[in-house]
Structures are given as structure tokens and as C-alpha cells.
Short mmCIF file of C-alpha atoms and ligand atoms in Angstrom, two decimals:
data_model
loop_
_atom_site.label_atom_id
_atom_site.label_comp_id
_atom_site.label_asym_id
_atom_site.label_seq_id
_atom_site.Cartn_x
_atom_site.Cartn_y
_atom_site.Cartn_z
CA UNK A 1 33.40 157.12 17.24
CA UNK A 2 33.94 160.87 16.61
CA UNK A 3 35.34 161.89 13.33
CA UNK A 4 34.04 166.01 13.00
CA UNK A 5 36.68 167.50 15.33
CA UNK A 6 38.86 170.30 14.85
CA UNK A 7 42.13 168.91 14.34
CA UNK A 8 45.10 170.69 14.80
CA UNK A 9 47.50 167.73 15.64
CA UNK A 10 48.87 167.38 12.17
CA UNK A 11 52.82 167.09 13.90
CA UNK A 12 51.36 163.95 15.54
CA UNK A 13 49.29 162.06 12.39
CA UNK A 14 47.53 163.60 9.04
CA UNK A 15 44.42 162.47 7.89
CA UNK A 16 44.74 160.74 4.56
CA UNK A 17 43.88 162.80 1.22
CA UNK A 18 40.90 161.42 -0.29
CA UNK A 19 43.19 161.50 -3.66
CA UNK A 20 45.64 159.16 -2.41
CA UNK A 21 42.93 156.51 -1.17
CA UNK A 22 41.68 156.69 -4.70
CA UNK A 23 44.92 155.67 -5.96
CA UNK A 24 45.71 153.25 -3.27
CA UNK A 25 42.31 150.99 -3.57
CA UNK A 26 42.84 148.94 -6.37
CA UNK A 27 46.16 147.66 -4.91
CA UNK A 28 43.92 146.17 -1.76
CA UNK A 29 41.67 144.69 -3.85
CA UNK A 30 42.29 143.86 -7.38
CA UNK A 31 45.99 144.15 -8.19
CA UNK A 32 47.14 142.24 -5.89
CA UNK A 33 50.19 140.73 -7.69
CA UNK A 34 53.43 140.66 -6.33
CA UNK A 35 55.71 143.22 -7.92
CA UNK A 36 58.83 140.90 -8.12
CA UNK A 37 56.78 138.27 -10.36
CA UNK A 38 57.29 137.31 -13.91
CA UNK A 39 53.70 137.13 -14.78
CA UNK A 40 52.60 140.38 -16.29
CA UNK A 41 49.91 140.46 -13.56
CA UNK A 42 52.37 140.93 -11.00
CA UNK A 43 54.64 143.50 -13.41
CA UNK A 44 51.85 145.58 -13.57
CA UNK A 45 52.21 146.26 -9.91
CA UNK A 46 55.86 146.55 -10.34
CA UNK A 47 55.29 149.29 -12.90
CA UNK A 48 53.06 150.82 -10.37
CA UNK A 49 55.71 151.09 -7.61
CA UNK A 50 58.40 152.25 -10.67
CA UNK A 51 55.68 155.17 -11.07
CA UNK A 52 55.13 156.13 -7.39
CA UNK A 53 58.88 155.76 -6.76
CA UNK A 54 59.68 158.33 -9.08
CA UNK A 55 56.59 160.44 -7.40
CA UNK A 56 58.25 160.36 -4.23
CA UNK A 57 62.54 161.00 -5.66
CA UNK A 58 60.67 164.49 -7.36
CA UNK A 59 59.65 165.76 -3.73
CA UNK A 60 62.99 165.30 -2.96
CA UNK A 61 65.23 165.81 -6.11
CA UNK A 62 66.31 162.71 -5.12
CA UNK A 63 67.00 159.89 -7.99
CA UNK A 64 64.41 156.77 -7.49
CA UNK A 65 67.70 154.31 -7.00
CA UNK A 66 68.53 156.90 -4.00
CA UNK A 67 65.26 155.86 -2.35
CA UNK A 68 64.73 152.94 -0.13
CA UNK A 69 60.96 151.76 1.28
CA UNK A 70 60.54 151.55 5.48
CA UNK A 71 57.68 150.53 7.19
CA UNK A 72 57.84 154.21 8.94
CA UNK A 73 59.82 156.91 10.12
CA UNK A 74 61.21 154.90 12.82
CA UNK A 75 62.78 152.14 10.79
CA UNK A 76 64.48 154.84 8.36
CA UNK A 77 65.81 156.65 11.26
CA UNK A 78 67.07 153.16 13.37
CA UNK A 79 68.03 151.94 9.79
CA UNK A 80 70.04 154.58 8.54
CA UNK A 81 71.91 154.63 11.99
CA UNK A 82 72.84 150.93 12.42
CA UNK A 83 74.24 151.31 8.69
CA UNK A 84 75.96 154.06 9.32
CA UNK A 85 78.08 152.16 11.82
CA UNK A 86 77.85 148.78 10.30
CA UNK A 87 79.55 150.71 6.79
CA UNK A 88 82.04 152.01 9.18
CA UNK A 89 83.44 149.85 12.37
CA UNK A 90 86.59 151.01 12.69
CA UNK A 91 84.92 154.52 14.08
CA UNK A 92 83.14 154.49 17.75
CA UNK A 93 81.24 158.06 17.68
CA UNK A 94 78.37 159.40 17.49
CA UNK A 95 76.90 163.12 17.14
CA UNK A 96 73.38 163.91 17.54
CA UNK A 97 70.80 166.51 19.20
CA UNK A 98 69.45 166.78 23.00
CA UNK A 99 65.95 167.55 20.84
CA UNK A 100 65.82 164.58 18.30
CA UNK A 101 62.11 162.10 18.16
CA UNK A 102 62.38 158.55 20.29
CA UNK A 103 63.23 157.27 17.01
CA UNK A 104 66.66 158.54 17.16
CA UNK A 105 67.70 159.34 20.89
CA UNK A 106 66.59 155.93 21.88
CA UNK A 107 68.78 153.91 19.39
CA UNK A 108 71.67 156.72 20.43
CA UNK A 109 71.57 155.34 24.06
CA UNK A 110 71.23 151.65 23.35
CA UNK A 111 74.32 152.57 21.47
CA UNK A 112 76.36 153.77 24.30
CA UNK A 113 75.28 150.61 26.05
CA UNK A 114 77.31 148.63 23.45
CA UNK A 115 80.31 150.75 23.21
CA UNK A 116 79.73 153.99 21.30
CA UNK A 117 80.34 157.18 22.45
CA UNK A 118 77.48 159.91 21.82
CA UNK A 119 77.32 163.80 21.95
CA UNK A 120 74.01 165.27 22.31
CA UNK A 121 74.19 168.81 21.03
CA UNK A 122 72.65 171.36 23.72
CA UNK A 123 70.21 173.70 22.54
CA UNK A 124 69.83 177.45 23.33
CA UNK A 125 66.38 178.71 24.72
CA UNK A 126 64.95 179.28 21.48
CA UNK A 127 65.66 175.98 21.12
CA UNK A 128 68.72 176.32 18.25
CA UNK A 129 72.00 174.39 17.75
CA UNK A 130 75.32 176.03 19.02
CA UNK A 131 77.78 175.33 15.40
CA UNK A 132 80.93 176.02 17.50
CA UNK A 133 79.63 173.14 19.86
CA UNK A 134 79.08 170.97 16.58
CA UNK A 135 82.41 171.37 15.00
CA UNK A 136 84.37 170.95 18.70
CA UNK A 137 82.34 167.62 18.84
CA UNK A 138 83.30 166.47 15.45
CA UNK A 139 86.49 164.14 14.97
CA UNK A 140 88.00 161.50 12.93
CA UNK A 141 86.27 158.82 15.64
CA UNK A 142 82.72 160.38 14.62
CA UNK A 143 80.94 157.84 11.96
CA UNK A 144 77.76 159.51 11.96
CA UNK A 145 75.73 162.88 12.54
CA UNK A 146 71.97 162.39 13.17
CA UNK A 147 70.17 165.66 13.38
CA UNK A 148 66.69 166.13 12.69
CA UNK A 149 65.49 168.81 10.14
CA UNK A 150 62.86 170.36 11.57
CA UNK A 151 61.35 169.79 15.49
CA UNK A 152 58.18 167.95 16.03
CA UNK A 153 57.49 169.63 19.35
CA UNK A 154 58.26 173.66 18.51
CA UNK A 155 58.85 173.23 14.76
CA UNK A 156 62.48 174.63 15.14
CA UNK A 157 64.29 174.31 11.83
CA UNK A 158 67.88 173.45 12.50
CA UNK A 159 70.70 174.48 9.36
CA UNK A 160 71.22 171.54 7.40
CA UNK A 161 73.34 172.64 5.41
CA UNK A 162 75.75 174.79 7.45
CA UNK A 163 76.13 171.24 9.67
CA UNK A 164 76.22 169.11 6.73
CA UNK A 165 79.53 171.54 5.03
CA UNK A 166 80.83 170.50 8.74
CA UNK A 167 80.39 167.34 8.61
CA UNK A 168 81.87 166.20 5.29
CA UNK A 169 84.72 168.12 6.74
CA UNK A 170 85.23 164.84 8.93
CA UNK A 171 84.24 162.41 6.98
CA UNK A 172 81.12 161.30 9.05
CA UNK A 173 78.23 160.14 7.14
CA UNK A 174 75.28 162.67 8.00
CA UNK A 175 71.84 161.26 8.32
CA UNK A 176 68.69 163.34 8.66
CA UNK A 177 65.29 162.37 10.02
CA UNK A 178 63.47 165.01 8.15
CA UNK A 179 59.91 163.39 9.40
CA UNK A 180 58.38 167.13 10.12
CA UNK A 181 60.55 168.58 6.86
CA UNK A 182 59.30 167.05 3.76
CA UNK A 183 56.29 168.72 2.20
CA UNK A 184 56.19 172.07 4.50
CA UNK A 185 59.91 173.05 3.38
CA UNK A 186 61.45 172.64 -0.05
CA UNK A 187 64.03 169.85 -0.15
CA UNK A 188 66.55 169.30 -2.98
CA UNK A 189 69.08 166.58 -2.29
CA UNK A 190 70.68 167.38 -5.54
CA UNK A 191 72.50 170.23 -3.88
CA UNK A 192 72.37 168.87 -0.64
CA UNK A 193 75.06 167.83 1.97
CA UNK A 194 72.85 165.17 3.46
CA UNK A 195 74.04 161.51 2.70
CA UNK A 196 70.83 159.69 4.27
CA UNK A 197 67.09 160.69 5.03
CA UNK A 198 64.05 159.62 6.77
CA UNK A 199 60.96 160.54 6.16
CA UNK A 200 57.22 159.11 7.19
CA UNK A 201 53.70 158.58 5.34
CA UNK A 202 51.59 159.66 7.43
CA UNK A 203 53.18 163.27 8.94
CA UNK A 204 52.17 164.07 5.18
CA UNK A 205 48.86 163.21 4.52
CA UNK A 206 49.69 159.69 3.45
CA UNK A 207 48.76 156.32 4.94
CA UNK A 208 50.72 155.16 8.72
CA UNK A 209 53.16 151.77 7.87
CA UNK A 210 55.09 153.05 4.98
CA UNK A 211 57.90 155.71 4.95
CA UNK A 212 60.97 156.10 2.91
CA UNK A 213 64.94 156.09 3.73
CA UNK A 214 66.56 158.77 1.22
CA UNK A 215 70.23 157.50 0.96
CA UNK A 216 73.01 159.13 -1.66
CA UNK A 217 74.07 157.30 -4.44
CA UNK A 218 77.98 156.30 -3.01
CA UNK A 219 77.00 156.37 0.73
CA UNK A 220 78.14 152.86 1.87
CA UNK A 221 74.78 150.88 3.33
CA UNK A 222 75.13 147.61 4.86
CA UNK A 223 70.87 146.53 5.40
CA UNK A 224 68.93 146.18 8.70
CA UNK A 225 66.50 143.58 7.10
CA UNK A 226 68.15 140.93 5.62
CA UNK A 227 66.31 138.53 3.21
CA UNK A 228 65.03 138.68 -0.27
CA UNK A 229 66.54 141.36 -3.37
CA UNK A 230 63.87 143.62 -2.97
CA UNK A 231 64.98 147.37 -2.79
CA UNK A 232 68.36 146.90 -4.30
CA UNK A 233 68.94 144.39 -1.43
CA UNK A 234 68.85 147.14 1.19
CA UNK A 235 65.44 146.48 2.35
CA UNK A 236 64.38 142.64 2.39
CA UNK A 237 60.74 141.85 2.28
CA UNK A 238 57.60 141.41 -0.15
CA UNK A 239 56.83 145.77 -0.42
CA UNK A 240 53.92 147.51 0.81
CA UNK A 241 52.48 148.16 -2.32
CA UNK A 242 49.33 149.91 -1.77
CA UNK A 243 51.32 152.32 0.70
CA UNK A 244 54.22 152.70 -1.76
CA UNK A 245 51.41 153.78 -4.66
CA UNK A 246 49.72 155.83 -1.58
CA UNK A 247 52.83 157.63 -0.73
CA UNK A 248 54.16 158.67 -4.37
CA UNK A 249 50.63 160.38 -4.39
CA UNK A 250 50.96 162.19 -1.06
CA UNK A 251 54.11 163.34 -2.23
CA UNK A 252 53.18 164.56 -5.28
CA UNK A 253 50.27 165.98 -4.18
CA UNK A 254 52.30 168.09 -1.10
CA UNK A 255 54.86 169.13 -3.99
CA UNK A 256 51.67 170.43 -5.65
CA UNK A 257 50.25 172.19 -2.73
CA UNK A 258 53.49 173.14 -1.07
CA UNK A 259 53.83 176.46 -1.67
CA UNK A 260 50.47 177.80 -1.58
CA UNK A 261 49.49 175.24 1.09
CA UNK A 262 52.42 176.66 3.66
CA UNK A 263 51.31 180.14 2.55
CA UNK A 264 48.46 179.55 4.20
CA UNK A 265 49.20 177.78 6.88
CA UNK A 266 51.28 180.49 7.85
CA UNK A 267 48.89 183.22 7.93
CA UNK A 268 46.29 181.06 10.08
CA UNK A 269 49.42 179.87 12.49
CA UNK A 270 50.50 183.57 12.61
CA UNK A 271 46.47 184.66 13.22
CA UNK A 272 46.20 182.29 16.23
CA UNK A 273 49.76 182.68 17.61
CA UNK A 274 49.32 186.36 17.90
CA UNK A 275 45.82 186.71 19.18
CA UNK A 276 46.35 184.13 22.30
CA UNK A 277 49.26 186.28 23.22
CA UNK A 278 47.71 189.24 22.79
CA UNK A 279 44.19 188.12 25.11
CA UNK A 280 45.84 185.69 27.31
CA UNK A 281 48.26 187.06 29.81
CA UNK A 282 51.83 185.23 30.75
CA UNK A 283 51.85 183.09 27.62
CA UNK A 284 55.11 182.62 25.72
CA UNK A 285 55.98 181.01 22.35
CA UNK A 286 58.52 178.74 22.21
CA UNK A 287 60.90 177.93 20.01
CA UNK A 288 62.74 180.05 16.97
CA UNK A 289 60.67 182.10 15.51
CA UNK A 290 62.16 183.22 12.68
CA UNK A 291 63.36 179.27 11.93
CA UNK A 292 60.18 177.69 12.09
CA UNK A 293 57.66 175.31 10.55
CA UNK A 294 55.01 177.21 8.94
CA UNK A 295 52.40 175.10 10.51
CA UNK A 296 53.41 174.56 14.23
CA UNK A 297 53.27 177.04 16.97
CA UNK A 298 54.40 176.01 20.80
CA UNK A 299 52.59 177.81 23.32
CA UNK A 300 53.79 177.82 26.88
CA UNK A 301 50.13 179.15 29.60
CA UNK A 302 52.47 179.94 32.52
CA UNK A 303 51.05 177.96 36.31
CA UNK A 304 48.90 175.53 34.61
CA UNK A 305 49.09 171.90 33.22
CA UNK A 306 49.37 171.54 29.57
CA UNK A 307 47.64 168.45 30.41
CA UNK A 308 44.39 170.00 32.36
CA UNK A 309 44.30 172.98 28.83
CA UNK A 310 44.21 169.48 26.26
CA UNK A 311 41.16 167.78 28.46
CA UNK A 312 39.61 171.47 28.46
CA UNK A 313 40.43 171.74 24.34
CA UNK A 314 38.37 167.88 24.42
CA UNK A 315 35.62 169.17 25.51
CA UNK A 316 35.22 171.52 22.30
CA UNK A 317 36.03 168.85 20.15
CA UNK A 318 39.50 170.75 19.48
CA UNK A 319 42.51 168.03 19.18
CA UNK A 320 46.34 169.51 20.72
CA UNK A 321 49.33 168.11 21.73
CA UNK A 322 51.17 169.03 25.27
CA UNK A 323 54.56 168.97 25.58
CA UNK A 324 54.77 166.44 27.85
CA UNK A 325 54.45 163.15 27.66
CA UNK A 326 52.47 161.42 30.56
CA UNK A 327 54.40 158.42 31.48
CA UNK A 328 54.31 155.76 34.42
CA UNK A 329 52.39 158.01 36.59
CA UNK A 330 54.35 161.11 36.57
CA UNK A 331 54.23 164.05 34.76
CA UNK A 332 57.41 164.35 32.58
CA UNK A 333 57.83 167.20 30.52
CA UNK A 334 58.90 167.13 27.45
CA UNK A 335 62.56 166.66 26.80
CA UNK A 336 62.49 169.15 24.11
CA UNK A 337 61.50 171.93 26.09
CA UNK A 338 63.58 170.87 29.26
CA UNK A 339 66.64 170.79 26.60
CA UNK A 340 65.44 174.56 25.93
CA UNK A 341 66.08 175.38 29.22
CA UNK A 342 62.19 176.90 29.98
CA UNK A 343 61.64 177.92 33.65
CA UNK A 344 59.10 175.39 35.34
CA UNK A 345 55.73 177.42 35.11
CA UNK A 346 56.60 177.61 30.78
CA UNK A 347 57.50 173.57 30.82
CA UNK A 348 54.56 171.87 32.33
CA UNK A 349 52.14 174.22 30.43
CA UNK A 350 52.54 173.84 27.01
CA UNK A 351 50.77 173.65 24.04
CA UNK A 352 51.49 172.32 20.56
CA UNK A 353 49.00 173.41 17.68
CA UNK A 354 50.15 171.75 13.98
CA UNK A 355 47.83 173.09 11.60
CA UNK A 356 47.99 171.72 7.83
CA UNK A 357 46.57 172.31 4.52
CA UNK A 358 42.64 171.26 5.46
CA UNK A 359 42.47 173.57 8.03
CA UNK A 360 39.79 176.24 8.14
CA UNK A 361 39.40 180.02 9.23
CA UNK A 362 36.79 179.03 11.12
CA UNK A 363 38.69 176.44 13.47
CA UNK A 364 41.47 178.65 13.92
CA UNK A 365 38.51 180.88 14.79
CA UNK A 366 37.14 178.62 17.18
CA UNK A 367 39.71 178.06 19.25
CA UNK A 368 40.89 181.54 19.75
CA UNK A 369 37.36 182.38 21.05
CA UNK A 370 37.71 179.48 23.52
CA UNK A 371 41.64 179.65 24.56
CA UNK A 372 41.10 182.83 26.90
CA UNK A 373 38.40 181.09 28.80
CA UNK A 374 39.87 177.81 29.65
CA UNK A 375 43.29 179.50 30.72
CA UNK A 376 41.55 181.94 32.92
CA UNK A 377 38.98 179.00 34.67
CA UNK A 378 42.56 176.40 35.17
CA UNK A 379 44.41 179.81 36.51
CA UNK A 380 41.45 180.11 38.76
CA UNK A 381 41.64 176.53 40.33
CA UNK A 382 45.89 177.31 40.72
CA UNK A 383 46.92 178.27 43.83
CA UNK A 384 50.31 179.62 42.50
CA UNK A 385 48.81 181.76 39.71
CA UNK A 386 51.66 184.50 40.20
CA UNK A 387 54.24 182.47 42.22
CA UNK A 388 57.09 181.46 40.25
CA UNK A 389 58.77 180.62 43.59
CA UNK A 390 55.65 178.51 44.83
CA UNK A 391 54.70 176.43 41.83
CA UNK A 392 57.84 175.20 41.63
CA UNK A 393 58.07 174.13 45.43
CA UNK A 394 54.61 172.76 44.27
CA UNK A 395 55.48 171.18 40.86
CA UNK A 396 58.88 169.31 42.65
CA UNK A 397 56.39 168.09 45.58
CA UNK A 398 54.18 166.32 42.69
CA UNK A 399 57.03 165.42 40.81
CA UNK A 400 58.92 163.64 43.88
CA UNK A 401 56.22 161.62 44.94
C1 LIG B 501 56.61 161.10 13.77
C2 LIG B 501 58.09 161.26 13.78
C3 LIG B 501 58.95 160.15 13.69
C4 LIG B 501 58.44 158.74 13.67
O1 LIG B 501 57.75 158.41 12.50
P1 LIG B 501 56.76 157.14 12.52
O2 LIG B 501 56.39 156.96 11.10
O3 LIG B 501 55.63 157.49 13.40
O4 LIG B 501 57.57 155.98 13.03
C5 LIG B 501 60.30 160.38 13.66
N1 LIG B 501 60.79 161.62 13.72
C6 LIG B 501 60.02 162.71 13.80
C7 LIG B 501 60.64 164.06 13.83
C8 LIG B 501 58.64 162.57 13.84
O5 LIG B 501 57.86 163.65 13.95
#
């Protein structure tokens, strides 16, 4: 198995900090105890969970009772949804974004099968909301607004809290799936207009199977998992307890490091954005640049495959997302950047790099030495290198078939 590579898929999975495992061992092995028991060997554990619930309400300034345990972003995005509706049957509608993760567009079209309506926001070509198209879309029908904070794809960082002033307006409850938010952007539900938000262990260095459903003290929540008390009764089920304890760490520990960490992260994004553009010909960043993650940059190589640049990438160890996602055969590209509006030759050639806070000079170094090369061999072997016109007769050909 190879574990040395240069790893700059952070939007996808973290690695886990060493600090966290630390803290999260003894709850595999020795303290095993349930934290609902009366025995003290089981309180212990509850005291544990107190402690890392009140880690993970600070990264938030959110109030531990606000904060409900999932098993990951997905469940606290399909959660907060189906309560949204269940807390409010009489209304049938539903706002949300053309751009959102699986975890939310998904549910939104089941929906629709059963009799809700749904708006899916459009997106300009930097890949930002239109407000005017929000508020017209907004009426006393609408029970919920689901829009994600920040994009997983281009990093995109939509306005919370401009759409959140609209939303109370309506009385909708507005839930947030702030997956790619929490730890690179400072959150503070204190002052916030969100009533409900998701967030995911491991998209902050933090074990995968545990994440965490923010939802204000008031909002009306009618539970997806019914069962035992646990949770306040809004989450049923024995808790995860060594990914609770491992999560209050990763969260304190990206409150620690958040400023100085995205600081960073920044500078090495910026350093590798702007040197492929400047020695690689027809590239493009996409996205908003000025509202952006400070650790994701979305790189469209105009005429080749994003897919064909990643295998290339492999082969030096170095570890990138496309934007497409290869499914039943097909090439499909990615929603996000069709929702954009990006001619062909940008779509099918794009890159995603998600740095974080372990990564080094020296890969960012790395791969701008070996960007120019790959992108110049793939252009080689494309027969449409400067034919807008002719890679998309080319492109539909493949994609027809
Ligand atoms: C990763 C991600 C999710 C899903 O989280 P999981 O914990 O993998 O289920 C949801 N939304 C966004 C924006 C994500 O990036």
C-alpha cells in the first residue's frame, strides 16, 4: 500500500491528526463504557463526550445543547432536511442550489418524487448565487432553504448571511451543509441567521463515520432515527464515542490552527494557482476568486481530459480530484461546473487541488515543475488542441455513444 504521496485532495478526505488519535485510543480499547450507564465506568465516558461536545459548540459559537451527533455529513444534511419538512407539513417547497454535494441534491429530487416542489438556484460563471433569483423564489409555501456554505468542487463561498436575512423574511427554516466551511472560515452561530448545520469529521482532519448536525435552540426538529434518548432524543442510537472524543479534538485543534493554518494555505494555493497559469497556456481558474476557500483552487487545461491529467499526476505520486465524476461508462462532467456554464474544452478538463495545513513548499513545488509537462505531452496526443469547434463535435461523438 502507498502512504508517502503528495496529497492535495484534502476537499475529498483529510488525513487524521496524530493529536486526535492520541485522544481517541483509549475509547477503542479501555474505556469502553457506555456513556448512558449508571456505573461510574460508563459516566466517565459520558463526561468524556460532555468535554468534546463543548470542543466542537466553541468552533462554532454554538451552545453544546445546539449540537446533535451524525454518523457523517450526509446524515446531517438528509437529517436536517426531512426535519425541516416533518416540523412543517402544511408547506410543500423547497429552495436549494444547482451546485449543492449528492448529499443534498439527491434527497431534493426524491423529494419532488413525493410531492414537493424544488428551486435550484442557477449560478453565474464564476459560479455565484443570483439574490434577486433567491428572494423571487422565496414564498410562504417555502419550508426550507438548503444552501451549502462553501463549494467542494471550486471552493466558491456563497453569502450566508445576506440569504439567511432573506430567508427569515419568509419564515423558512434555513439549513446549511457547511461540510467544506468549518475550520478554513470563521463561523459564529451566535450572530448567525442559520437555523441548522452540517458538518463532517473527516473534511477536517478528524476520523470518517462521525459528523455533527448544528441546529438553533427554538428550531422545531422532529428526528430521522428514532429509538433510544440519546442526543436529546433527536438522534437515537448507542454514540460513537471514540469519534465524538476524536472530533471535539479536530475541532479544537482547527480553531487553534485556523488562522495561521489558512494563512498559509493561501499563500501556497496562490503560489501554485499563479505559476500554472502563467507556464501553461489556455488554462483558466474557475470559480470566484475573490469568494473562495483558502485552500482549493479549480483549474480548467483547455482540449484535454481532466481524467487523462489525474492518471498523469499518479504517476508522480501527486493525488487530485477532476471535476467529473466517471460514471456508468461515460464521462459526465461535473454538475458544478456544467451549472457554471464553462464552454466544453474548460468542463471536461478540470482540475481540483485542496491543499490543507500539512502541506509543504516542496509539494506545491513539485507539482508545478511537473504540471507544464503533462499538459503539453496530453495536448500533444489531442487532435483538437486549438479547435473549440472540433472538440466539441468530438467530445458529443464520445459522449453519445
Ligand atoms: C464531503 C461532503 C459531504 C458529505 O460528507 P460525508 O461525511 O462524506 O458524508 C457533504 N457536503 C459537502 C459539501 C462535502 O464536501
Amino acid at each position: 500500500m502507498q502512504n508517502n504521496c503528495i496529497y492535495l485532495d484534502n476537499n475529498a478526505t483529510t488525513k487524521v491528526d496524530p493529536e486526535v488519535i492520541e485522544v481517541m485510543l483509549p475509547y477503542l480499547t479501555d474505556y469502553y463504557g457506555n456513556p448512558s450507564s449508571m456505573h461510574t465506568f460508563g459516566g466517565q465516558v459520558g463526561k468524556a463526550v460532555r468535554t468534546a461536545r463543548e470542543q466542537l459548540a466553541a468552533i462554532l459559537g454554538a451552545d453544546e445543547s445546539e449540537i446533535v451527533y451524525t454518523s457523517c455529513g450526509t446524515e446531517g444534511d438528509n437529517a436536517a432536511i426531512r426535519a425541516a419538512l416533518l416540523a412543517q407539513p402544511e408547506k410543500r417547497h423547497i429552495v436549494t442550489t444547482q451546485v449543492e454535494h449528492p448529499a443534498v441534491l439527491n434527497v431534493c429530487k426524491q423529494l419532488e418524487t413525493q410531492g414537493y416542489s424544488v428551486t435550484y438556484l442557477s449560478v453565474n460563471h464564476q459560479g455565484q448565487l443570483d439574490l434577486d433569483e433567491l428572494e423571487a423564489s422565496l414564498t410562504g409555501n417555502t419550508a426550507l432553504v438548503t444552501i451549502m456554505y462553501a463549494n467542494n468542487e471550486t471552493g466558491t463561498i456563497f453569502p450566508i448571511e445576506q440569504i439567511g436575512l432573506r430567508v427569515k423574511e419568509y419564515g423558512a427554516i434555513f439549513h446549511v451543509d457547511a461540510v467544506q466551511a468549518v475550520g478554513k472560515i470563521p463561523l459564529n452561530m451566535k450572530t448567525s441567521t442559520v437555523d441548522m448545520l452540517t458538518l463532517s469529521g473527516h473534511k477536517l482532519h478528524g476520523p470518517k463515520g462521525i459528523g455533527a448536525l448544528y441546529i438553533r435552540r427554538g428550531v422545531r426538529f422532529r428526528p430521522f432515527m428514532i429509538g433510544g434518548h440519546q442526543e436529546r432524543g433527536r438522534r437515537a442510537g448507542t454514540e460513537n464515542v471514540p469519534g465524538i472524543i476524536a472530533l471535539g479534538k479536530a475541532a479544537e485543534l482547527e480553531l487553534l490552527h485556523l488562522e495561521e493554518a489558512t494563512t498559509r494555505e493561501r499563500r501556497l494555493r496562490d503560489r501554485l494557482e499563479q505559476t500554472l497559469l502563467a507556464t501553461i497556456p489556455d488554462c483558466v481558474v474557475n470559480g470566484d476568486l475573490t469568494q473562495r476557500l483558502p485552500n482549493t483552487t479549480n483549474i480548467g487545461f483547455k482540449y484535454i481530459e481532466g481524467e487523462a491529467i489525474l492518471l498523469s499526476l499518479n504517476k508522480y505520486g501527486i493525488c487530485a480530484s477532476s471535476g467529473s465524476a466517471c460514471t456508468s461508462g461515460s464521462l459526465e462532467p461535473s454538475h458544478v461546473l456544467r451549472a457554471m456554464g464553462l464552454p466544453y474544452t474548460t468542463l471536461h478538463g478540470s482540475i481540483r487541488f485542496s491543499l490543507c495545513r500539512y502541506t509543504t513548499v516542496a509539494e506545491i513545488e513539485q507539482v508545478i515543475e511537473v504540471m507544464p509537462g503533462i499538459v503539453e505531452r496530453l495536448r500533444a496526443l489531442s487532435p483538437f488542441k486549438n479547435d473549440d469547434a472540433g472538440w466539441l463535435q468530438e467530445q458529443s461523438l464520445v459522449i453519445s455513444h
